[in-house]
XYZ file of C-alpha atoms in Angstrom:
671
model
C -60.262 109.959 15.855
C -58.929 111.348 12.557
C -61.448 112.666 10.055
C -61.919 109.905 7.426
C -62.266 112.508 4.671
C -58.721 113.742 5.304
C -56.917 110.458 5.959
C -55.098 108.433 3.349
C -57.634 105.880 2.162
C -56.250 102.404 2.716
C -59.083 100.835 0.747
C -59.287 98.845 -2.499
C -58.242 101.252 -5.288
C -58.395 104.080 -2.698
C -62.175 104.295 -3.027
C -63.688 106.593 -0.425
C -64.543 104.730 2.814
C -68.205 105.700 2.641
C -69.178 103.462 5.570
C -66.868 105.470 7.846
C -67.989 108.932 6.722
C -70.816 110.819 8.420
C -72.416 114.137 7.523
C -70.758 115.619 10.617
C -67.353 115.037 9.002
C -67.870 117.306 6.015
C -67.731 120.827 7.492
C -64.589 120.372 9.640
C -62.893 118.447 6.835
C -63.587 121.233 4.351
C -62.192 123.864 6.729
C -58.965 121.912 7.179
C -58.674 121.115 3.472
C -59.139 124.751 2.480
C -56.471 125.757 4.994
C -54.033 123.237 3.535
C -54.753 124.430 0.015
C -54.389 128.072 1.020
C -50.945 127.306 2.431
C -49.949 125.679 -0.879
C -51.167 128.672 -2.880
C -49.531 131.244 -0.616
C -46.210 129.404 -0.726
C -46.402 129.323 -4.504
C -47.418 132.975 -4.870
C -44.735 134.240 -2.462
C -41.894 132.079 -3.714
C -38.633 133.925 -4.352
C -37.474 131.436 -6.973
C -37.455 132.674 -10.584
C -40.807 131.630 -12.115
C -40.693 128.658 -14.466
C -43.030 125.982 -15.775
C -42.169 123.492 -13.035
C -42.406 125.757 -9.994
C -45.480 127.690 -11.181
C -47.632 125.790 -13.676
C -46.812 122.275 -12.494
C -47.061 123.485 -8.913
C -50.608 124.628 -9.667
C -51.272 121.226 -11.265
C -50.229 119.483 -8.047
C -53.564 118.603 -6.426
C -54.430 119.228 -2.825
C -55.265 115.658 -1.847
C -57.346 116.651 1.161
C -59.499 119.084 -0.803
C -60.020 116.685 -3.701
C -61.128 113.943 -1.312
C -63.600 116.143 0.541
C -65.151 117.628 -2.591
C -65.186 114.330 -4.484
C -67.209 112.622 -1.777
C -69.433 115.540 -0.845
C -70.629 116.473 -4.318
C -71.198 112.826 -5.174
C -73.613 112.319 -2.289
C -75.102 115.823 -2.490
C -76.314 115.128 -6.028
C -77.176 111.433 -5.833
C -78.214 110.881 -2.199
C -79.167 114.198 -0.667
C -80.808 114.870 2.680
C -81.673 118.044 4.617
C -78.253 118.190 6.292
C -76.403 117.793 2.998
C -78.590 120.467 1.424
C -77.762 122.789 4.303
C -74.051 122.049 3.853
C -74.311 122.642 0.120
C -75.803 126.084 0.719
C -72.987 126.795 3.161
C -70.194 125.374 1.008
C -71.107 126.958 -2.348
C -70.221 130.600 -1.563
C -67.261 129.473 0.536
C -65.797 127.445 -2.337
C -66.542 130.193 -4.850
C -64.672 132.676 -2.660
C -61.770 130.260 -2.229
C -61.214 129.623 -5.911
C -61.927 133.239 -6.849
C -59.206 134.298 -4.441
C -56.730 132.106 -6.289
C -57.373 133.733 -9.682
C -57.470 137.146 -7.983
C -54.094 136.623 -6.301
C -51.958 139.314 -7.944
C -48.623 137.852 -6.846
C -49.581 134.434 -8.191
C -50.875 135.872 -11.454
C -47.623 137.816 -11.872
C -45.714 134.540 -11.724
C -48.117 132.856 -14.181
C -47.785 135.823 -16.551
C -43.997 135.680 -16.278
C -44.000 132.055 -17.416
C -46.425 132.929 -20.220
C -44.234 135.793 -21.395
C -41.178 133.532 -21.657
C -43.044 130.626 -23.296
C -41.084 130.982 -26.534
C -37.826 130.228 -24.748
C -39.083 127.235 -22.760
C -38.521 123.695 -23.967
C -42.109 122.543 -23.482
C -43.989 119.581 -24.913
C -47.159 120.253 -26.880
C -49.182 119.157 -23.858
C -47.272 121.507 -21.559
C -47.783 124.397 -23.979
C -51.508 123.664 -23.929
C -51.627 123.570 -20.124
C -49.703 126.854 -19.909
C -52.104 128.548 -22.347
C -55.175 127.250 -20.527
C -53.789 128.301 -17.149
C -52.963 131.826 -18.266
C -56.287 132.191 -20.066
C -58.142 130.868 -17.024
C -56.574 133.478 -14.775
C -57.399 136.298 -17.190
C -60.984 135.130 -17.706
C -61.325 134.701 -13.957
C -60.545 138.398 -13.440
C -56.893 138.227 -12.418
C -56.046 141.348 -14.424
C -58.797 143.429 -12.799
C -57.913 146.101 -10.253
C -59.662 148.011 -7.487
C -63.457 148.065 -7.392
C -63.761 145.899 -10.509
C -61.664 143.211 -8.852
C -63.726 143.319 -5.656
C -66.997 143.253 -7.575
C -65.899 140.218 -9.576
C -65.351 138.246 -6.367
C -68.764 139.328 -5.085
C -70.428 138.212 -8.303
C -68.803 134.800 -8.247
C -69.862 134.185 -4.675
C -73.429 135.284 -5.306
C -73.692 133.140 -8.462
C -72.540 130.084 -6.516
C -75.215 130.685 -3.887
C -77.935 131.223 -6.478
C -76.974 128.138 -8.476
C -77.227 125.952 -5.379
C -80.556 127.508 -4.441
C -81.918 126.929 -7.960
C -80.939 123.240 -7.801
C -82.394 122.695 -4.349
C -85.657 124.433 -5.252
C -86.015 122.169 -8.253
C -85.302 119.070 -6.189
C -87.847 120.193 -3.602
C -90.561 120.640 -6.253
C -89.753 117.269 -7.815
C -89.711 115.509 -4.467
C -92.748 117.308 -3.064
C -95.288 116.412 -5.775
C -96.909 113.047 -6.191
C -100.299 111.778 -7.282
C -101.837 108.756 -5.628
C -103.478 106.488 -8.191
C -106.523 104.340 -7.629
C -106.894 100.991 -9.334
C -109.198 102.649 -11.873
C -106.482 105.226 -12.637
C -104.200 102.372 -13.764
C -106.506 101.510 -16.653
C -104.634 101.105 -19.935
C -101.182 101.307 -18.366
C -98.679 98.565 -19.224
C -97.514 96.303 -16.418
C -94.079 97.941 -16.257
C -95.627 101.374 -15.573
C -97.941 99.945 -12.912
C -95.018 98.132 -11.310
C -92.940 101.336 -11.262
C -95.860 103.290 -9.746
C -96.298 100.676 -7.017
C -92.551 100.798 -6.264
C -92.711 104.595 -6.067
C -95.622 104.344 -3.654
C -93.727 101.918 -1.448
C -90.723 104.272 -1.348
C -93.042 107.044 -0.154
C -94.671 104.773 2.431
C -97.989 104.678 0.594
C -100.314 101.701 0.210
C -101.323 102.844 -3.272
C -99.466 103.259 -6.564
C -98.026 106.740 -6.911
C -97.095 108.919 -9.871
C -94.018 111.056 -9.200
C -92.082 113.577 -11.246
C -89.310 111.108 -11.998
C -88.857 111.245 -15.782
C -88.656 107.444 -15.983
C -92.186 107.256 -14.529
C -93.980 110.348 -15.752
C -92.932 109.969 -19.400
C -94.409 106.467 -19.870
C -97.505 107.585 -17.949
C -97.995 110.392 -20.477
C -97.445 107.887 -23.279
C -99.903 105.238 -22.146
C -102.581 106.638 -19.858
C -105.891 107.031 -21.733
C -107.067 109.359 -18.939
C -106.670 112.809 -20.466
C -107.536 114.487 -17.168
C -104.717 112.683 -15.360
C -102.272 113.318 -18.195
C -103.060 117.011 -17.997
C -102.604 117.114 -14.215
C -99.303 115.222 -14.418
C -97.949 117.259 -17.324
C -98.800 120.574 -15.676
C -97.020 119.509 -12.492
C -93.969 118.500 -14.542
C -94.000 121.782 -16.485
C -94.491 123.906 -13.352
C -91.340 122.762 -11.547
C -89.564 125.821 -10.212
C -92.538 128.085 -10.948
C -95.016 127.252 -8.205
C -94.611 130.424 -6.183
C -93.323 130.542 -2.642
C -89.858 129.646 -1.424
C -89.052 127.195 -4.222
C -89.876 129.525 -7.114
C -86.865 129.924 -9.420
C -87.988 132.772 -11.685
C -86.457 135.634 -9.687
C -83.303 133.566 -9.186
C -82.959 133.066 -12.945
C -83.336 136.815 -13.534
C -80.641 137.670 -10.994
C -78.276 135.037 -12.384
C -78.598 136.495 -15.888
C -77.990 140.042 -14.628
C -74.870 138.970 -12.731
C -73.500 137.020 -15.700
C -73.845 140.049 -17.933
C -72.093 142.237 -15.372
C -69.303 139.675 -15.040
C -68.762 139.588 -18.802
C -68.699 143.395 -19.075
C -66.171 143.677 -16.263
C -63.891 141.491 -18.383
C -64.441 143.625 -21.488
C -66.936 141.462 -23.372
C -70.085 142.783 -25.006
C -72.257 140.151 -23.348
C -72.032 136.823 -21.558
C -72.452 134.730 -24.720
C -69.424 136.408 -26.294
C -67.427 135.678 -23.125
C -68.587 132.092 -22.778
C -68.268 131.023 -26.415
C -64.775 132.425 -26.903
C -63.249 129.198 -25.585
C -65.655 126.794 -27.345
C -65.453 125.260 -30.809
C -68.338 127.459 -31.964
C -66.466 130.667 -30.947
C -69.384 133.078 -31.588
C -73.138 133.394 -30.904
C -73.661 133.834 -34.644
C -72.155 130.409 -35.374
C -74.374 128.803 -32.741
C -77.533 130.480 -33.961
C -76.674 129.510 -37.541
C -76.434 125.818 -36.634
C -79.629 125.846 -34.589
C -81.650 127.617 -37.264
C -80.310 125.300 -39.978
C -81.895 122.465 -38.014
C -84.965 124.348 -36.741
C -86.761 124.839 -40.027
C -86.566 121.167 -41.011
C -87.564 120.050 -37.521
C -90.505 122.439 -37.254
C -91.818 121.394 -40.664
C -91.758 117.759 -39.568
C -93.370 118.560 -36.207
C -96.150 120.586 -37.850
C -96.916 117.707 -40.208
C -96.911 115.251 -37.294
C -99.236 117.504 -35.275
C -101.853 117.324 -38.017
C -101.824 113.521 -37.919
C -102.022 113.393 -34.121
C -104.862 115.936 -34.082
C -106.859 113.765 -36.478
C -106.281 110.761 -34.202
C -107.461 112.731 -31.179
C -110.560 113.993 -32.932
C -111.331 110.452 -34.053
C -111.551 109.676 -30.318
C -114.279 112.285 -30.051
C -112.088 114.988 -28.507
C -112.577 118.319 -30.233
C -110.258 121.261 -29.960
C -106.518 121.606 -30.263
C -103.815 119.050 -29.627
C -102.243 119.904 -26.251
C -98.779 119.144 -24.826
C -100.275 116.430 -22.573
C -101.742 114.756 -25.663
C -98.649 114.541 -27.858
C -96.841 111.601 -26.273
C -100.045 109.573 -25.916
C -101.059 109.857 -29.555
C -97.474 109.603 -30.780
C -97.140 106.276 -28.935
C -100.350 105.016 -30.524
C -99.203 106.195 -33.930
C -95.868 104.432 -33.548
C -97.649 101.232 -32.569
C -99.874 101.535 -35.645
C -97.296 102.588 -38.221
C -94.375 100.525 -36.995
C -96.387 97.842 -35.196
C -94.083 98.541 -32.263
C -95.563 98.255 -28.790
C -93.441 99.793 -26.027
C -94.937 97.382 -23.508
C -93.911 94.438 -25.682
C -90.465 95.933 -26.322
C -89.552 96.778 -22.730
C -89.077 93.178 -21.437
C -86.232 92.871 -23.951
C -84.431 95.878 -22.464
C -83.395 94.594 -19.061
C -81.124 96.971 -17.177
C -78.572 94.280 -16.355
C -78.380 93.111 -19.948
C -78.011 96.672 -21.255
C -75.141 97.217 -18.797
C -73.584 94.030 -20.184
C -74.085 95.359 -23.700
C -72.333 98.654 -22.936
C -69.428 96.722 -21.402
C -69.244 94.252 -24.301
C -69.038 97.046 -26.880
C -66.226 98.676 -24.898
C -64.455 95.323 -24.837
C -64.686 94.826 -28.608
C -63.712 98.402 -29.378
C -61.038 99.083 -26.771
C -60.211 95.759 -25.089
C -61.655 96.780 -21.709
C -62.822 94.143 -19.236
C -65.154 94.660 -16.262
C -65.100 92.617 -13.039
C -67.583 93.276 -10.184
C -66.147 94.812 -7.017
C -67.507 94.218 -3.521
C -66.763 97.550 -1.857
C -68.824 99.850 0.414
C -70.452 102.650 -1.581
C -72.658 105.594 -0.679
C -75.994 103.856 -1.342
C -77.120 100.213 -1.520
C -78.316 100.738 -5.103
C -74.761 101.434 -6.293
C -72.574 98.821 -7.985
C -68.876 98.901 -8.812
C -66.561 97.222 -11.299
C -62.797 97.131 -11.773
C -61.893 98.034 -15.341
C -58.775 96.373 -16.769
C -57.035 95.955 -20.104
C -54.533 93.192 -20.779
C -54.590 92.466 -17.046
C -53.646 96.045 -16.108
C -55.845 98.231 -13.907
C -57.492 101.065 -15.869
C -60.237 102.473 -13.634
C -63.013 101.844 -11.150
C -66.502 102.303 -12.575
C -69.522 102.884 -10.319
C -73.117 102.689 -11.535
C -76.013 104.265 -9.597
C -79.010 103.563 -11.795
C -82.304 103.855 -9.880
C -84.532 106.864 -9.214
C -85.140 107.874 -5.595
C -86.319 110.953 -3.759
C -82.831 111.839 -2.544
C -81.420 112.051 -6.067
C -81.761 115.023 -8.393
C -83.409 114.298 -11.720
C -81.597 113.537 -14.945
C -78.487 111.500 -15.628
C -74.833 112.414 -15.373
C -71.259 111.201 -15.261
C -68.674 112.427 -12.785
C -65.243 111.392 -11.584
C -64.354 111.117 -7.925
C -60.766 110.947 -9.099
C -59.470 111.860 -12.567
C -56.688 110.199 -14.533
C -53.271 111.862 -14.351
C -49.553 111.039 -14.457
C -48.370 114.118 -12.546
C -47.243 114.445 -9.820
C -47.874 110.700 -9.617
C -49.848 108.228 -11.665
C -53.477 107.916 -10.627
C -56.277 105.885 -12.194
C -59.785 107.355 -12.420
C -62.832 106.504 -10.316
C -65.843 107.233 -12.506
C -69.561 107.306 -11.663
C -72.640 107.078 -13.898
C -75.841 108.280 -12.214
C -79.258 107.630 -13.794
C -82.910 107.704 -12.722
C -84.437 104.464 -13.976
C -87.559 102.975 -12.421
C -86.989 100.015 -10.135
C -88.466 96.648 -10.999
C -87.825 92.941 -10.649
C -86.146 92.825 -13.046
C -85.604 96.498 -13.872
C -86.762 97.185 -17.425
C -85.768 100.160 -19.562
C -87.510 102.133 -22.246
C -85.637 102.690 -25.493
C -84.812 106.226 -24.323
C -83.551 104.840 -21.007
C -81.273 102.399 -22.820
C -79.946 105.244 -24.952
C -79.299 107.283 -21.787
C -77.332 104.381 -20.307
C -75.099 104.188 -23.384
C -74.789 108.000 -23.474
C -73.521 108.279 -19.910
C -71.211 105.320 -20.416
C -69.703 107.178 -23.380
C -68.795 109.964 -20.952
C -67.351 107.327 -18.619
C -65.149 105.958 -21.419
C -63.844 109.482 -22.033
C -62.763 109.545 -18.372
C -61.506 105.951 -18.150
C -59.451 105.958 -21.358
C -57.865 109.343 -20.688
C -54.087 109.185 -21.062
C -52.618 112.603 -20.356
C -50.071 113.944 -17.896
C -52.004 116.719 -16.173
C -55.332 116.442 -14.376
C -56.577 119.805 -15.628
C -56.842 118.434 -19.180
C -57.874 114.903 -18.253
C -60.949 113.070 -19.497
C -63.950 115.320 -20.012
C -61.975 118.517 -19.269
C -62.601 119.780 -22.787
C -64.625 122.494 -24.506
C -68.319 122.242 -23.598
C -69.387 121.752 -27.217
C -66.882 118.897 -27.588
C -67.614 117.049 -24.341
C -70.816 115.476 -25.669
C -69.125 113.908 -28.706
C -67.956 110.675 -26.998
C -71.264 110.214 -25.181
C -73.517 110.830 -28.166
C -71.276 108.776 -30.417
C -71.492 105.791 -28.068
C -75.291 105.820 -28.353
C -74.900 104.521 -31.915
C -73.656 101.147 -30.684
C -77.017 100.520 -29.010
C -78.537 100.454 -32.496
C -76.040 97.973 -33.958
C -78.187 94.915 -34.837
C -75.692 92.332 -33.592
C -75.565 94.074 -30.196
C -79.335 93.931 -29.792
C -79.464 90.357 -31.056
C -77.089 89.288 -28.296
C -78.182 91.419 -25.347
C -81.838 92.323 -25.945
C -83.227 89.139 -24.393
C -86.677 88.660 -22.872
C -86.867 89.010 -19.093
C -89.013 85.889 -18.698
C -88.112 83.567 -21.577
C -84.480 84.595 -22.088
C -85.046 84.497 -25.815
C -83.417 87.124 -28.038
C -85.501 89.872 -29.548
C -87.220 88.487 -32.670
C -85.808 89.800 -35.925
C -89.188 91.257 -36.814
C -89.217 93.344 -33.620
C -85.554 94.250 -34.060
C -86.294 95.569 -37.543
C -89.214 97.568 -36.173
C -87.087 99.061 -33.374
C -84.411 100.195 -35.780
C -86.989 101.326 -38.341
C -88.665 103.489 -35.713
C -85.384 105.017 -34.482
C -86.263 108.397 -35.992
C -89.931 108.270 -35.090
C -91.237 111.557 -33.661
C -87.886 113.194 -34.360
C -89.613 116.454 -35.269
C -90.977 116.679 -31.709
C -87.662 115.733 -30.090
C -85.671 118.202 -32.178
C -88.122 121.077 -31.734
C -88.230 120.774 -27.918
C -84.420 120.659 -27.777
C -83.624 123.431 -30.288
C -86.196 125.736 -28.694
C -84.428 125.341 -25.342
C -81.045 126.019 -26.931
C -82.295 129.144 -28.708
C -83.835 130.525 -25.506
C -80.577 129.866 -23.632
C -78.609 131.703 -26.316
C -81.055 134.631 -26.335
C -80.767 134.991 -22.566
C -77.015 135.593 -22.851
C -76.504 137.180 -26.298
C -77.367 140.764 -25.428
C -78.588 142.641 -22.382
C -79.875 140.375 -19.619
C -83.688 140.332 -19.637
C -85.400 141.814 -16.593
C -88.133 139.206 -17.026
C -86.732 135.895 -18.336
C -90.205 134.407 -18.725
C -91.237 137.267 -21.019
C -88.003 136.795 -22.992
C -88.671 133.063 -23.256
C -92.163 133.771 -24.623
C -90.748 136.314 -27.091
C -88.165 133.872 -28.463
C -90.689 131.045 -28.825
C -93.160 133.310 -30.599
C -90.428 134.543 -32.917
C -89.510 131.060 -34.115
C -93.112 129.891 -34.389
C -93.007 127.275 -31.618
C -95.711 124.662 -32.239
C -98.398 125.083 -29.565
C -98.510 121.392 -28.631
C -94.772 121.206 -27.896
C -92.993 122.898 -25.006
C -89.308 123.501 -24.378
C -87.504 120.445 -23.086
C -86.347 122.612 -20.180
C -88.380 125.737 -19.454
C -86.562 128.511 -17.622
C -87.646 127.759 -14.004
C -86.314 124.183 -14.242
C -83.512 124.706 -16.775
C -80.866 123.258 -14.454
C -78.312 122.915 -17.276
C -78.239 126.697 -17.527
C -79.014 127.972 -14.032
C -77.575 125.425 -11.586
C -74.100 126.547 -12.632
C -72.212 128.037 -15.547
C -71.560 124.671 -17.242
C -74.121 124.836 -20.037
C -75.010 128.532 -19.781
C -75.003 129.906 -23.307
C -73.941 126.364 -24.161
C -77.012 124.128 -24.265
C -76.541 124.096 -28.046
C -73.466 121.923 -27.474
C -75.440 118.668 -27.614
C -76.352 119.468 -31.209
C -72.887 120.799 -32.054
C -71.506 117.495 -30.818
C -74.185 115.569 -32.711
C -72.914 117.054 -35.956
C -69.613 115.373 -35.114
C -71.009 112.132 -33.694
C -73.115 111.459 -36.788
C -70.080 112.059 -38.962
C -67.795 110.049 -36.670
C -70.016 106.955 -36.685
C -70.225 107.254 -40.465
C -66.435 106.817 -40.421
C -66.935 103.373 -38.838
C -69.635 102.487 -41.351
C -67.434 103.566 -44.246
C -64.621 101.387 -42.904
C -65.128 97.845 -41.656
C -68.347 98.429 -39.722
C -69.300 99.402 -36.178
C -66.404 97.480 -34.623
C -63.699 98.374 -37.129
C -60.401 97.976 -35.292
C -58.559 100.807 -37.012
C -61.339 103.336 -36.469
C -61.630 102.310 -32.805
C -57.886 102.777 -32.374
C -58.062 106.223 -33.983
C -61.040 107.204 -31.835
C -59.195 106.299 -28.670
C -55.893 107.865 -29.747
C -57.202 111.195 -31.014
C -60.307 111.792 -28.882
C -60.945 109.491 -25.911
C -57.384 109.393 -24.584
C -56.476 112.959 -25.519
C -58.747 114.857 -23.119
C -58.148 118.587 -23.495
C -54.520 118.227 -24.598
C -55.185 119.942 -27.942
C -57.780 122.134 -29.620
C -60.966 120.104 -30.269
C -60.989 120.930 -33.964
C -57.448 119.565 -34.243
C -58.398 116.387 -32.376
C -61.454 115.751 -34.527
C -59.565 116.442 -37.731
C -56.836 114.027 -36.650
C -59.501 111.341 -36.199
C -61.614 112.022 -39.300
C -59.333 113.900 -41.652
C -61.710 116.874 -41.840
C -64.393 118.757 -39.929
C -68.025 117.727 -40.444
C -71.047 119.560 -41.862
C -74.666 119.511 -40.716
C -75.783 117.089 -43.448
C -74.911 113.942 -41.485
C -76.962 115.176 -38.533
C -80.064 115.928 -40.611
C -79.766 112.565 -42.334
C -79.260 110.770 -39.024
C -82.366 112.412 -37.558
C -84.408 111.696 -40.656
C -84.889 115.420 -41.289
C -82.945 115.744 -44.537
C -84.945 116.918 -47.527
C -86.068 114.123 -49.820
């Protein structure tokens, strides 16, 4: 029987036939797919034809269908529906894949042909998009070590393989710590918790086979517990478990892994002639230099810290009024901040949550995409990798655009956080293919499922990434969708969050789970009025993480990352009652792979643009201004990585933005 991962998929929209795929299929399929790809690469490298754009660069752009199918399916289920066998395969596959792709950039004969095309670029009749692809290809080979010789070349391949292994190990350790901790709650422990938190705890207990409610380390459960539980002892226990992920000693401890990763990254950068890893990594980003990144972060830090310090004084007074002496602690902040918000804005999260039904928020995200870009969404009945998943066909003017898959609920087999990925990216070469895009979230189950305001924002954020993939309209897959600079990739996602706060959107889709009535105007006004509540806390925990990430890579790699983390936090005057959003042992953005290493700042870099970009809508005809939507799609969403990000943004807005719009949007601008 042929391996279903390698066969042509005769399914609706060529969606992977998940029902036919078993874990036993992955390893043999990968071996065959790598062999096929190796044959393609060897034929290309050893060709005797004179090198040109078509037979070198476009040949490299021609995907290996078998390999794309295997990796698309495997990494989807490995992240969103893992099991011991898939974890074992991931540990096996990571170094193997790193070696495979490293061998391509290290192939001297292939690089010679790429360089030959690069050297004759001035005489080639290339489109602007082709020129961009040629530049990115040549640069990718050089940055991958293609120009290295001898021992340096060999060492580069060793480093890449080891980094792949360590990144996988870091991720699996974190998942193990998150999955391994839970706290059974008695009925007395539920005192003061809103119904939606109790319901989520009972659902978590059922998933674990327990007869009692259970608190887990799922963010969608632990965060509201920290907000609403009056039991300071339980809040402390839960918070400490959350903060200790990856630092519990034993086999799942990530601290030594983080240290080795940083050492190897520095060595990699120096082999390529860079002073440090940050200089290497930022060269291809909009920011360009560590100094530019640090300048942005510190411009925001001072205003954020001042606000957080002022807020801490108020929360401390509230705590002491409860008869608790001593300092405000990290497990106290969310609890007293929630009470303060209820008092100052008369906004009760428990009263708000029934208006934020998951299904209605999905409808809202779709409706905004329809008004802005003319997209329509029709449910699809197709087998997917987990019963929780749903799928829609995306069309425009009756024409197929994409398949969108949503996997929204937390479960033990899914890593924490939220993300967007594409099982197939948009391209027109060598043949036209429409994208298959997935949003993965970790919302608490319920009947119906209810979201917090942060959850709803996350849903819109990830759908913004999905739009970037679905509306892509380029020729080559390597520059399709979200294949852009790291500090530009968050612009579409963070920009789309703004439509959640458009009053007419909430009026239509924020309807009560029981009565069906729309959110009262009084509550709507309170929600929007409280949009910047506790922004000092949110900004401080984020910027602190970004500054630590930058410090890890801008200079010699620290022998003890935890000591370096403490040094950075002390140097910026980190408020004692706030911790980093992602401390080093569970900083998956930075240590699970190279994606956000020396690049966690990019969320804020993109926010500078998203605040300015939404202001363009407000300055025009409003949130659904037709002309601005057209420009957004033309210059950003459809363009992928076909041009320099600064050029794309300038084409949309007419200029580059400053930090003022961000500070104003976060409520941190000086009066």
